[in-house]
Amino acid sequence: MHYLQDTIARRWPQTKVLILGDVILDKYVYGHVERISPEAPVPVVRADRSSEQPGGAANVAMNVVAMGARATLVGFTGRDADRELLERQLAAAGVDSALVAVDGTPTTAKLRVLAGQHQVVRLDHESTAERPAPAYEELLQRFEAALASAQVVILSDYAKGVLTKTVCQRAIALARKAGVPVLVDPKTRDFSRYAGATTICPNRGELALATGVHGDVEEELNHGQRYVEQLGLSHLTVTMSEKGICLLWPDRRHHAPAVARQVFDVSGAGDTVIATLALCAASGVPPEQAASLANLAAGIVVAKVGTVPASAGELLSELRARNKDGSDLKAMSLPELAEKVAAWQAAGDKVVFTNGCFDLVHVGHVTLLEQCREFGTRLVVGINSDASVSRLKGPTRPIIGEQQRARLLSALAATDAVVIFDEPTPIDVIKAIRPDVLVKGGDYTEATVVGAPEVRSWGGRVELVPLVEGFSTSDIVRRIGAQAKA
């Protein structure tokens, strides 16, 4: 549990994902039905509002950035207003787009009309025909340029003309030469075009289409296992809707059960799954744990209406909610902490922040935190990571690891949240959560407190509290050393 939380919070933000595939603009019209049309036996939807969101491979990219990582998106569009809208939304979300505009074809768009939570109809604007050869050459050139800085590749196939067999094989060969794993979301019965990928991630319907076996789950999975060797995969990842995810190797299987959820909309769930699996692959998370995490992310998405990505904060909250140790609920990543603090402040809470190494927690630390809590209603404690402590205190420190220090501080009644930071100072944390009160020990002056000007700039204040005489980690270490020599 702690390993996954640490991976999401600290490794994913350093990961760059390259997505090659079919870019789609998802459009929604929301309304309500009051009558049946006199022109035909169809409901009349009175439109209340509309929205547009990146979909297809673009939604995979949106999921990647929502989970805290970086994404570069390569695909085709037309030269139209939908392209302009799509590029603006991608840029606003932080996605680097390297889209190739092709004359004579539209930007693929799907318009969904919803009455309440029910989809009434979908209208598609698209062309699935192959594009001119120069367009594919430009596509692969942009892919190769982005590959130089990527840690993982996703081929997101929606059968809209991007991922031809030639494109797939050239992209996979380039990635393998660079030592970059490749995950494929397929939409064709011919899996041979994906040969050499790290894993292919079909759902049961897609696997049945490829194998020609329908209805017999055991036989479908048997055929899937044979694909692993035939196509040179590491493994096959079969998504099975409410039954979870099944990982297939030639000689074994692993089943990761789904997370029970009330389902409102399955749109984009597959994009969420492959985005999560890709980030796990780039971070060295074993496939078994990656599948469980992907199930958790998909459960978040299907509980929402529309194509809405899962965020890193939501994923971390779900992980902690499944941890039986209640104190661990206080340890948060910075993105999730920022959301939590904003919610506290919106509810009228006054948020206090303090920080330190907190190596060998002692009565002086406890007293400091109790005094901090008196300045507000919520106390957030920032602690230096192990690497940060070593840079500040020397190679023999910390004595207690960052996860154990976080657990100890979380167990104290005075604390409401704990966050680990890698930098020498907590200035990034302070700017992200904007506390109402910043507190440090009496060995500081207000002029030397990191973040003091920033806190005052948004109307907060800085407080200094006296230290408890005779208690410091350095003194405790010296006493232990002296007793050991005696």
Short mmCIF file of C-alpha atoms in Angstrom, two decimals:
data_model
loop_
_atom_site.label_atom_id
_atom_site.label_comp_id
_atom_site.label_asym_id
_atom_site.label_seq_id
_atom_site.Cartn_x
_atom_site.Cartn_y
_atom_site.Cartn_z
CA MET A 1 0.00 0.00 0.00
CA HIS A 2 2.71 2.50 0.98
CA TYR A 3 4.78 1.53 -2.04
CA LEU A 4 1.90 2.33 -4.41
CA GLN A 5 1.09 5.58 -2.65
CA ASP A 6 4.71 6.68 -2.86
CA THR A 7 4.88 5.70 -6.54
CA ILE A 8 1.79 7.74 -7.42
CA ALA A 9 2.81 10.76 -5.35
CA ARG A 10 6.48 10.97 -6.21
CA ARG A 11 7.38 8.91 -9.29
CA TRP A 12 4.42 9.55 -11.56
CA PRO A 13 5.02 13.34 -11.69
CA GLN A 14 8.47 12.55 -13.17
CA THR A 15 7.07 10.23 -15.86
CA LYS A 16 6.44 11.16 -19.48
CA VAL A 17 3.97 9.07 -21.50
CA LEU A 18 3.86 9.13 -25.31
CA ILE A 19 0.41 8.35 -26.75
CA LEU A 20 -0.02 7.51 -30.43
CA GLY A 21 -3.54 6.87 -31.67
CA ASP A 22 -6.97 8.05 -32.74
CA VAL A 23 -7.79 11.48 -31.35
CA ILE A 24 -11.49 12.16 -30.73
CA LEU A 25 -13.50 15.14 -29.52
CA ASP A 26 -16.35 14.03 -27.26
CA LYS A 27 -19.31 16.40 -27.32
CA TYR A 28 -22.25 16.26 -24.91
CA VAL A 29 -25.69 17.83 -24.90
CA TYR A 30 -27.47 17.54 -21.55
CA GLY A 31 -31.21 18.00 -21.29
CA HIS A 32 -34.52 16.49 -20.25
CA VAL A 33 -37.42 14.75 -21.98
CA GLU A 34 -40.99 15.96 -21.56
CA ARG A 35 -42.71 14.52 -24.64
CA ILE A 36 -42.48 12.33 -27.73
CA SER A 37 -41.99 14.01 -31.11
CA PRO A 38 -45.13 14.27 -33.29
CA GLU A 39 -42.87 13.76 -36.33
CA ALA A 40 -41.58 10.32 -35.33
CA PRO A 41 -41.74 8.03 -32.27
CA VAL A 42 -38.64 9.53 -30.67
CA PRO A 43 -38.18 11.57 -27.49
CA VAL A 44 -37.78 15.33 -27.74
CA VAL A 45 -34.78 16.39 -25.65
CA ARG A 46 -34.91 19.96 -24.39
CA ALA A 47 -31.24 20.99 -24.20
CA ASP A 48 -30.10 22.61 -20.96
CA ARG A 49 -26.34 22.78 -21.52
CA SER A 50 -23.51 21.35 -23.61
CA SER A 51 -19.84 20.51 -23.17
CA GLU A 52 -16.85 19.18 -25.09
CA GLN A 53 -14.00 17.01 -23.84
CA PRO A 54 -10.98 15.28 -25.40
CA GLY A 55 -11.77 11.63 -26.12
CA GLY A 56 -10.16 8.50 -27.56
CA ALA A 57 -6.36 8.75 -27.48
CA ALA A 58 -6.80 12.35 -26.28
CA ASN A 59 -8.70 11.07 -23.25
CA VAL A 60 -5.85 8.68 -22.51
CA ALA A 61 -3.57 11.73 -22.45
CA MET A 62 -6.02 13.57 -20.19
CA ASN A 63 -5.98 10.63 -17.79
CA VAL A 64 -2.19 10.63 -17.76
CA VAL A 65 -1.94 14.32 -16.81
CA ALA A 66 -4.81 14.00 -14.30
CA MET A 67 -2.76 11.32 -12.58
CA GLY A 68 0.09 13.78 -12.22
CA ALA A 69 2.34 12.66 -15.10
CA ARG A 70 3.27 14.33 -18.40
CA ALA A 71 1.81 13.35 -21.76
CA THR A 72 2.65 13.89 -25.40
CA LEU A 73 -0.12 13.08 -27.90
CA VAL A 74 0.44 12.19 -31.56
CA GLY A 75 -2.47 11.61 -33.96
CA PHE A 76 -4.50 12.94 -36.88
CA THR A 77 -7.07 15.73 -36.99
CA GLY A 78 -8.80 17.67 -39.73
CA ARG A 79 -8.35 21.39 -40.37
CA ASP A 80 -11.54 22.53 -38.67
CA ALA A 81 -13.03 24.18 -35.61
CA ASP A 82 -13.07 20.88 -33.71
CA ARG A 83 -9.29 20.64 -34.04
CA GLU A 84 -8.89 24.15 -32.64
CA LEU A 85 -11.20 23.36 -29.73
CA LEU A 86 -9.42 20.10 -29.03
CA GLU A 87 -5.97 21.68 -29.06
CA ARG A 88 -7.09 24.46 -26.70
CA GLN A 89 -8.47 21.93 -24.21
CA LEU A 90 -5.36 19.76 -24.41
CA ALA A 91 -3.08 22.74 -23.87
CA ALA A 92 -5.17 23.93 -20.93
CA ALA A 93 -4.83 20.49 -19.33
CA GLY A 94 -1.07 20.43 -19.84
CA VAL A 95 -0.93 17.88 -22.66
CA ASP A 96 1.78 18.40 -25.28
CA SER A 97 0.04 17.79 -28.62
CA ALA A 98 1.87 16.90 -31.83
CA LEU A 99 -1.21 16.48 -34.01
CA VAL A 100 -1.00 16.14 -37.79
CA ALA A 101 -3.75 17.99 -39.66
CA VAL A 102 -4.94 16.18 -42.81
CA ASP A 103 -6.87 17.99 -45.54
CA GLY A 104 -10.17 16.49 -46.63
CA THR A 105 -10.91 14.59 -43.40
CA PRO A 106 -12.74 15.84 -40.30
CA THR A 107 -11.49 15.80 -36.76
CA THR A 108 -13.19 12.71 -35.34
CA ALA A 109 -16.06 13.83 -33.08
CA LYS A 110 -18.81 12.00 -31.18
CA LEU A 111 -21.90 13.91 -30.09
CA ARG A 112 -23.86 12.30 -27.27
CA VAL A 113 -27.33 13.54 -26.28
CA LEU A 114 -28.30 12.74 -22.69
CA ALA A 115 -31.63 13.08 -20.92
CA GLY A 116 -30.90 12.98 -17.21
CA GLN A 117 -28.28 10.26 -16.81
CA HIS A 118 -29.47 8.29 -19.85
CA GLN A 119 -27.89 8.54 -23.29
CA VAL A 120 -30.56 9.02 -25.96
CA VAL A 121 -28.48 9.03 -29.15
CA ARG A 122 -24.90 9.41 -30.43
CA LEU A 123 -23.91 11.16 -33.67
CA ASP A 124 -20.41 10.50 -35.10
CA HIS A 125 -18.40 12.67 -37.52
CA GLU A 126 -15.38 10.71 -38.74
CA SER A 127 -13.39 9.19 -41.57
CA THR A 128 -11.79 5.77 -41.10
CA ALA A 129 -10.07 5.75 -44.50
CA GLU A 130 -6.29 5.63 -44.67
CA ARG A 131 -4.62 9.02 -44.97
CA PRO A 132 -2.08 9.95 -47.67
CA ALA A 133 1.42 8.44 -47.26
CA PRO A 134 3.08 11.81 -46.41
CA ALA A 135 0.68 12.22 -43.48
CA TYR A 136 1.83 8.90 -41.99
CA GLU A 137 5.48 9.83 -42.48
CA GLU A 138 4.94 13.09 -40.61
CA LEU A 139 3.06 11.19 -37.90
CA LEU A 140 5.97 8.79 -37.35
CA GLN A 141 8.51 11.60 -37.42
CA ARG A 142 6.66 13.36 -34.61
CA PHE A 143 6.38 10.07 -32.73
CA GLU A 144 10.12 9.40 -32.99
CA ALA A 145 10.99 12.93 -31.89
CA ALA A 146 8.81 12.60 -28.76
CA LEU A 147 10.08 9.08 -28.02
CA ALA A 148 13.50 10.42 -27.04
CA SER A 149 12.13 11.73 -23.71
CA ALA A 150 9.36 9.18 -23.03
CA GLN A 151 9.41 6.41 -20.43
CA VAL A 152 6.43 4.48 -21.83
CA VAL A 153 4.34 4.36 -25.04
CA ILE A 154 0.60 3.78 -25.45
CA LEU A 155 -0.92 2.82 -28.80
CA SER A 156 -4.57 3.84 -28.47
CA ASP A 157 -6.43 2.22 -31.37
CA TYR A 158 -10.00 3.33 -32.04
CA ALA A 159 -9.94 2.06 -35.65
CA LYS A 160 -10.13 5.59 -37.10
CA GLY A 161 -7.18 5.21 -39.47
CA VAL A 162 -4.08 6.11 -37.43
CA LEU A 163 -2.74 2.72 -36.31
CA THR A 164 -2.27 0.84 -39.56
CA LYS A 165 -0.14 -2.30 -39.45
CA THR A 166 2.83 -0.38 -40.85
CA VAL A 167 2.51 2.41 -38.28
CA CYS A 168 2.16 -0.07 -35.40
CA GLN A 169 5.18 -2.10 -36.41
CA ARG A 170 7.39 0.93 -36.98
CA ALA A 171 6.35 2.55 -33.71
CA ILE A 172 6.88 -0.67 -31.72
CA ALA A 173 10.27 -1.25 -33.34
CA LEU A 174 11.40 2.30 -32.51
CA ALA A 175 10.23 1.95 -28.89
CA ARG A 176 11.88 -1.44 -28.43
CA LYS A 177 15.16 -0.09 -29.81
CA ALA A 178 14.92 2.72 -27.25
CA GLY A 179 14.09 0.29 -24.42
CA VAL A 180 10.67 1.85 -23.86
CA PRO A 181 7.69 -0.42 -22.97
CA VAL A 182 4.65 -0.33 -25.27
CA LEU A 183 1.05 -0.92 -24.19
CA VAL A 184 -1.72 -1.36 -26.76
CA ASP A 185 -5.46 -0.77 -26.51
CA PRO A 186 -6.65 -2.72 -29.60
CA LYS A 187 -9.63 -2.24 -31.88
CA THR A 188 -8.92 -4.80 -34.60
CA ARG A 189 -9.27 -8.56 -34.90
CA ASP A 190 -5.72 -8.83 -36.25
CA PHE A 191 -3.46 -8.64 -33.20
CA SER A 192 -0.40 -9.43 -35.35
CA ARG A 193 0.00 -5.72 -36.10
CA TYR A 194 0.82 -5.26 -32.38
CA ALA A 195 3.52 -7.98 -32.33
CA GLY A 196 6.48 -7.07 -30.15
CA ALA A 197 4.54 -4.83 -27.78
CA THR A 198 4.99 -5.25 -24.03
CA THR A 199 1.30 -6.05 -23.56
CA ILE A 200 -1.98 -5.80 -25.46
CA CYS A 201 -5.02 -4.83 -23.37
CA PRO A 202 -8.20 -6.12 -25.06
CA ASN A 203 -11.58 -6.38 -23.39
CA ARG A 204 -13.42 -9.67 -23.65
CA GLY A 205 -15.27 -8.62 -26.80
CA GLU A 206 -12.03 -7.60 -28.51
CA LEU A 207 -10.33 -10.83 -27.46
CA ALA A 208 -13.27 -12.87 -28.74
CA LEU A 209 -13.13 -11.02 -32.06
CA ALA A 210 -9.43 -11.75 -32.39
CA THR A 211 -9.63 -15.42 -31.38
CA GLY A 212 -12.95 -16.26 -33.01
CA VAL A 213 -14.11 -17.82 -29.73
CA HIS A 214 -17.31 -16.34 -28.30
CA GLY A 215 -19.05 -17.06 -24.99
CA ASP A 216 -16.59 -19.58 -23.53
CA VAL A 217 -14.42 -17.55 -21.15
CA GLU A 218 -11.99 -20.39 -20.45
CA GLU A 219 -11.38 -21.03 -24.14
CA GLU A 220 -11.01 -17.30 -24.84
CA LEU A 221 -8.32 -17.04 -22.15
CA ASN A 222 -6.58 -20.20 -23.42
CA HIS A 223 -6.30 -18.62 -26.85
CA GLY A 224 -5.10 -15.40 -25.24
CA GLN A 225 -2.28 -17.26 -23.49
CA ARG A 226 -1.10 -18.62 -26.85
CA TYR A 227 -0.93 -15.08 -28.21
CA VAL A 228 1.73 -14.15 -25.66
CA GLU A 229 4.36 -16.37 -27.23
CA GLN A 230 3.14 -16.01 -30.80
CA LEU A 231 3.32 -12.21 -30.70
CA GLY A 232 6.39 -11.84 -28.49
CA LEU A 233 4.54 -10.11 -25.66
CA SER A 234 5.55 -9.93 -22.02
CA HIS A 235 1.94 -10.81 -21.11
CA LEU A 236 -1.65 -10.18 -22.23
CA THR A 237 -3.94 -7.96 -20.16
CA VAL A 238 -7.65 -8.80 -20.56
CA THR A 239 -10.17 -6.37 -19.08
CA MET A 240 -13.36 -8.17 -18.10
CA SER A 241 -15.73 -5.36 -17.06
CA GLU A 242 -17.29 -6.07 -13.65
CA LYS A 243 -15.11 -9.19 -13.31
CA GLY A 244 -11.89 -7.20 -13.24
CA ILE A 245 -8.64 -7.77 -15.12
CA CYS A 246 -6.99 -11.08 -16.04
CA LEU A 247 -3.25 -11.16 -16.76
CA LEU A 248 -2.12 -13.98 -19.02
CA TRP A 249 1.31 -15.53 -19.37
CA PRO A 250 1.93 -18.72 -21.38
CA ASP A 251 2.05 -20.85 -18.23
CA ARG A 252 -0.03 -18.95 -15.66
CA ARG A 253 -2.77 -16.41 -15.02
CA HIS A 254 -3.50 -13.75 -12.45
CA HIS A 255 -6.97 -12.39 -11.79
CA ALA A 256 -7.40 -8.95 -10.23
CA PRO A 257 -11.06 -8.53 -9.18
CA ALA A 258 -12.90 -5.31 -9.96
CA VAL A 259 -13.87 -2.76 -7.33
CA ALA A 260 -17.62 -2.71 -6.69
CA ARG A 261 -19.13 0.62 -7.79
CA GLN A 262 -22.43 2.11 -8.83
CA VAL A 263 -22.00 2.61 -12.58
CA PHE A 264 -23.24 5.84 -14.17
CA ASP A 265 -21.22 5.90 -17.40
CA VAL A 266 -18.57 3.51 -18.75
CA SER A 267 -17.29 6.08 -21.29
CA GLY A 268 -13.52 6.36 -21.05
CA ALA A 269 -13.02 3.56 -18.50
CA GLY A 270 -10.73 1.66 -20.88
CA ASP A 271 -8.66 4.82 -21.41
CA THR A 272 -8.26 5.14 -17.65
CA VAL A 273 -7.16 1.52 -17.33
CA ILE A 274 -4.43 1.72 -19.96
CA ALA A 275 -3.20 5.10 -18.66
CA THR A 276 -2.84 3.59 -15.19
CA LEU A 277 -1.15 0.44 -16.50
CA ALA A 278 1.29 2.53 -18.54
CA LEU A 279 2.30 4.70 -15.58
CA CYS A 280 2.81 1.56 -13.52
CA ALA A 281 4.95 0.00 -16.28
CA ALA A 282 7.10 3.14 -16.45
CA SER A 283 7.49 3.11 -12.65
CA GLY A 284 8.44 -0.55 -12.33
CA VAL A 285 5.21 -1.60 -10.60
CA PRO A 286 4.67 -5.37 -11.09
CA PRO A 287 1.78 -6.22 -13.47
CA GLU A 288 -0.26 -7.85 -10.69
CA GLN A 289 -0.25 -4.69 -8.58
CA ALA A 290 -0.72 -2.52 -11.67
CA ALA A 291 -3.89 -4.45 -12.57
CA SER A 292 -5.37 -3.90 -9.10
CA LEU A 293 -4.58 -0.19 -9.29
CA ALA A 294 -6.11 0.03 -12.77
CA ASN A 295 -9.32 -1.58 -11.46
CA LEU A 296 -9.42 1.02 -8.72
CA ALA A 297 -8.99 3.86 -11.23
CA ALA A 298 -11.68 2.44 -13.53
CA GLY A 299 -14.06 2.24 -10.57
CA ILE A 300 -13.61 5.97 -9.99
CA VAL A 301 -14.35 6.81 -13.63
CA VAL A 302 -17.50 4.70 -14.10
CA ALA A 303 -19.04 6.47 -11.10
CA LYS A 304 -18.94 9.75 -13.07
CA VAL A 305 -21.10 10.92 -15.97
CA GLY A 306 -19.22 11.63 -19.20
CA THR A 307 -15.60 11.14 -20.22
CA VAL A 308 -13.96 12.36 -17.03
CA PRO A 309 -10.46 11.20 -16.00
CA ALA A 310 -9.50 9.91 -12.57
CA SER A 311 -7.08 12.15 -10.67
CA ALA A 312 -4.04 11.18 -8.63
CA GLY A 313 -5.78 12.57 -5.54
CA GLU A 314 -8.85 10.39 -6.11
CA LEU A 315 -6.69 7.33 -6.61
CA LEU A 316 -4.71 8.00 -3.45
CA SER A 317 -7.93 8.54 -1.50
CA GLU A 318 -9.26 5.19 -2.71
CA LEU A 319 -6.03 3.46 -1.71
CA ARG A 320 -6.12 4.94 1.75
CA ALA A 321 -9.80 4.13 2.18
CA ARG A 322 -8.88 0.47 1.72
CA ASN A 323 -6.14 0.64 4.33
CA LYS A 324 -7.39 -0.68 7.66
CA ASP A 325 -5.02 1.58 9.64
CA GLY A 326 -7.03 4.75 10.13
CA SER A 327 -3.99 6.88 11.00
CA ASP A 328 -2.63 6.32 7.50
CA LEU A 329 -5.54 8.34 6.13
CA LYS A 330 -3.66 11.47 7.19
CA ALA A 331 -0.58 10.87 4.99
CA MET A 332 -1.25 12.55 1.62
CA SER A 333 0.41 13.49 -1.63
CA LEU A 334 0.69 17.21 -2.38
CA PRO A 335 -2.10 17.22 -5.03
CA GLU A 336 -4.50 15.49 -2.67
CA LEU A 337 -3.47 17.68 0.25
CA ALA A 338 -4.17 20.80 -1.79
CA GLU A 339 -7.68 19.53 -2.53
CA LYS A 340 -8.23 18.63 1.13
CA VAL A 341 -7.01 21.98 2.44
CA ALA A 342 -9.19 23.86 -0.04
CA ALA A 343 -12.20 21.89 1.20
CA TRP A 344 -11.32 22.59 4.84
CA GLN A 345 -10.94 26.32 4.20
CA ALA A 346 -14.19 26.43 2.22
CA ALA A 347 -15.88 24.93 5.28
CA GLY A 348 -14.47 27.69 7.50
CA ASP A 349 -11.49 25.85 9.02
CA LYS A 350 -8.29 27.75 9.76
CA VAL A 351 -5.34 25.73 8.45
CA VAL A 352 -1.98 25.75 10.26
CA PHE A 353 1.25 24.52 8.66
CA THR A 354 4.59 23.58 10.18
CA ASN A 355 7.47 21.46 8.98
CA GLY A 356 10.65 19.69 9.97
CA CYS A 357 12.65 16.48 9.69
CA PHE A 358 11.00 14.91 12.77
CA ASP A 359 13.70 12.27 12.99
CA LEU A 360 13.32 10.35 16.28
CA VAL A 361 10.03 11.96 17.34
CA HIS A 362 10.33 13.16 20.95
CA VAL A 363 8.39 15.20 23.51
CA GLY A 364 9.70 18.45 22.05
CA HIS A 365 8.11 17.59 18.71
CA VAL A 366 4.83 16.60 20.32
CA THR A 367 4.71 19.84 22.32
CA LEU A 368 5.46 21.88 19.20
CA LEU A 369 2.61 20.24 17.29
CA GLU A 370 0.18 20.71 20.15
CA GLN A 371 1.07 24.41 20.26
CA CYS A 372 0.70 24.67 16.48
CA ARG A 373 -2.80 23.22 16.65
CA GLU A 374 -3.88 25.97 19.03
CA PHE A 375 -3.46 28.56 16.25
CA GLY A 376 -6.19 27.01 14.09
CA THR A 377 -8.59 24.11 13.58
CA ARG A 378 -6.54 21.96 11.16
CA LEU A 379 -2.81 21.17 11.37
CA VAL A 380 -0.77 20.12 8.34
CA VAL A 381 2.76 18.83 8.98
CA GLY A 382 5.38 18.73 6.23
CA ILE A 383 8.32 16.37 6.67
CA ASN A 384 11.57 16.19 4.72
CA SER A 385 12.04 13.02 2.67
CA ASP A 386 14.94 10.70 3.47
CA ALA A 387 16.99 12.18 0.63
CA SER A 388 16.25 15.71 1.80
CA VAL A 389 17.23 14.90 5.40
CA SER A 390 20.51 13.36 4.22
CA ARG A 391 21.34 16.49 2.25
CA LEU A 392 20.61 18.67 5.29
CA LYS A 393 21.92 16.52 8.15
CA GLY A 394 24.56 14.30 6.56
CA PRO A 395 24.78 10.69 5.29
CA THR A 396 24.06 9.08 8.68
CA ARG A 397 20.59 10.64 8.83
CA PRO A 398 17.71 10.06 8.95
CA ILE A 399 17.67 7.40 11.61
CA ILE A 400 13.96 6.73 10.97
CA GLY A 401 12.67 6.40 7.39
CA GLU A 402 10.22 8.87 5.89
CA GLN A 403 7.26 6.46 5.77
CA GLN A 404 7.74 5.53 9.45
CA ARG A 405 8.09 9.19 10.42
CA ALA A 406 4.90 9.97 8.52
CA ARG A 407 3.06 7.16 10.31
CA LEU A 408 4.25 8.33 13.72
CA LEU A 409 3.13 11.91 13.13
CA SER A 410 -0.18 10.72 11.67
CA ALA A 411 -0.88 8.84 14.87
CA LEU A 412 -0.81 12.06 16.92
CA ALA A 413 -4.17 13.60 17.75
CA ALA A 414 -2.86 17.10 17.01
CA THR A 415 -2.19 16.42 13.32
CA ASP A 416 -4.78 16.38 10.53
CA ALA A 417 -2.52 15.78 7.53
CA VAL A 418 1.09 14.85 6.80
CA VAL A 419 2.96 15.42 3.54
CA ILE A 420 6.50 14.40 2.52
CA PHE A 421 8.57 16.80 0.40
CA ASP A 422 11.90 16.20 -1.40
CA GLU A 423 13.11 19.78 -1.64
CA PRO A 424 15.38 21.44 0.99
CA THR A 425 12.50 23.72 2.04
CA PRO A 426 8.70 23.34 2.04
CA ILE A 427 8.07 26.43 -0.09
CA ASP A 428 6.32 24.43 -2.86
CA VAL A 429 4.00 22.87 -0.28
CA ILE A 430 3.24 26.25 1.26
CA LYS A 431 2.41 27.79 -2.12
CA ALA A 432 0.22 24.83 -3.05
CA ILE A 433 -1.93 24.74 0.11
CA ARG A 434 -1.85 28.45 1.12
CA PRO A 435 -2.15 27.95 4.90
CA ASP A 436 -3.74 30.55 7.13
CA VAL A 437 -0.99 30.27 9.76
CA LEU A 438 2.67 29.28 9.38
CA VAL A 439 4.42 28.12 12.57
CA LYS A 440 8.09 27.48 13.37
CA GLY A 441 10.12 26.95 16.54
CA GLY A 442 11.62 29.72 18.62
CA ASP A 443 15.12 29.15 17.20
CA TYR A 444 13.88 30.98 14.07
CA THR A 445 13.11 34.64 13.50
CA GLU A 446 10.26 35.68 11.25
CA ALA A 447 12.81 36.91 8.70
CA THR A 448 14.34 33.42 8.43
CA VAL A 449 11.08 31.44 8.18
CA VAL A 450 10.71 30.00 4.68
CA GLY A 451 7.35 30.98 3.21
CA ALA A 452 6.67 33.86 5.60
CA PRO A 453 6.36 36.54 2.87
CA GLU A 454 4.09 34.30 0.81
CA VAL A 455 1.76 33.52 3.72
CA ARG A 456 1.50 37.19 4.66
CA SER A 457 0.78 38.06 0.99
CA TRP A 458 -2.55 36.17 1.06
CA GLY A 459 -3.56 37.47 4.47
CA GLY A 460 -2.09 34.76 6.67
CA ARG A 461 0.23 35.17 9.63
CA VAL A 462 3.46 33.69 11.00
CA GLU A 463 3.84 32.42 14.58
CA LEU A 464 6.97 31.38 16.50
CA VAL A 465 6.69 29.04 19.48
CA PRO A 466 9.33 28.39 22.15
CA LEU A 467 11.29 25.14 22.03
CA VAL A 468 11.18 22.61 24.88
CA GLU A 469 14.57 22.87 26.58
CA GLY A 470 16.73 19.75 26.68
CA PHE A 471 15.02 17.90 23.83
CA SER A 472 16.48 17.57 20.35
CA THR A 473 17.21 14.64 18.09
CA SER A 474 20.91 15.51 18.03
CA ASP A 475 21.06 15.41 21.85
CA ILE A 476 19.28 12.05 21.92
CA VAL A 477 21.70 10.60 19.33
CA ARG A 478 24.70 11.85 21.36
CA ARG A 479 23.34 10.35 24.58
CA ILE A 480 22.69 7.01 22.88
CA GLY A 481 26.22 7.05 21.46
CA ALA A 482 27.73 7.89 24.86
CA GLN A 483 25.81 5.10 26.59
CA ALA A 484 26.86 2.61 23.91
CA LYS A 485 30.52 3.44 24.56
CA ALA A 486 30.17 3.29 28.36
#
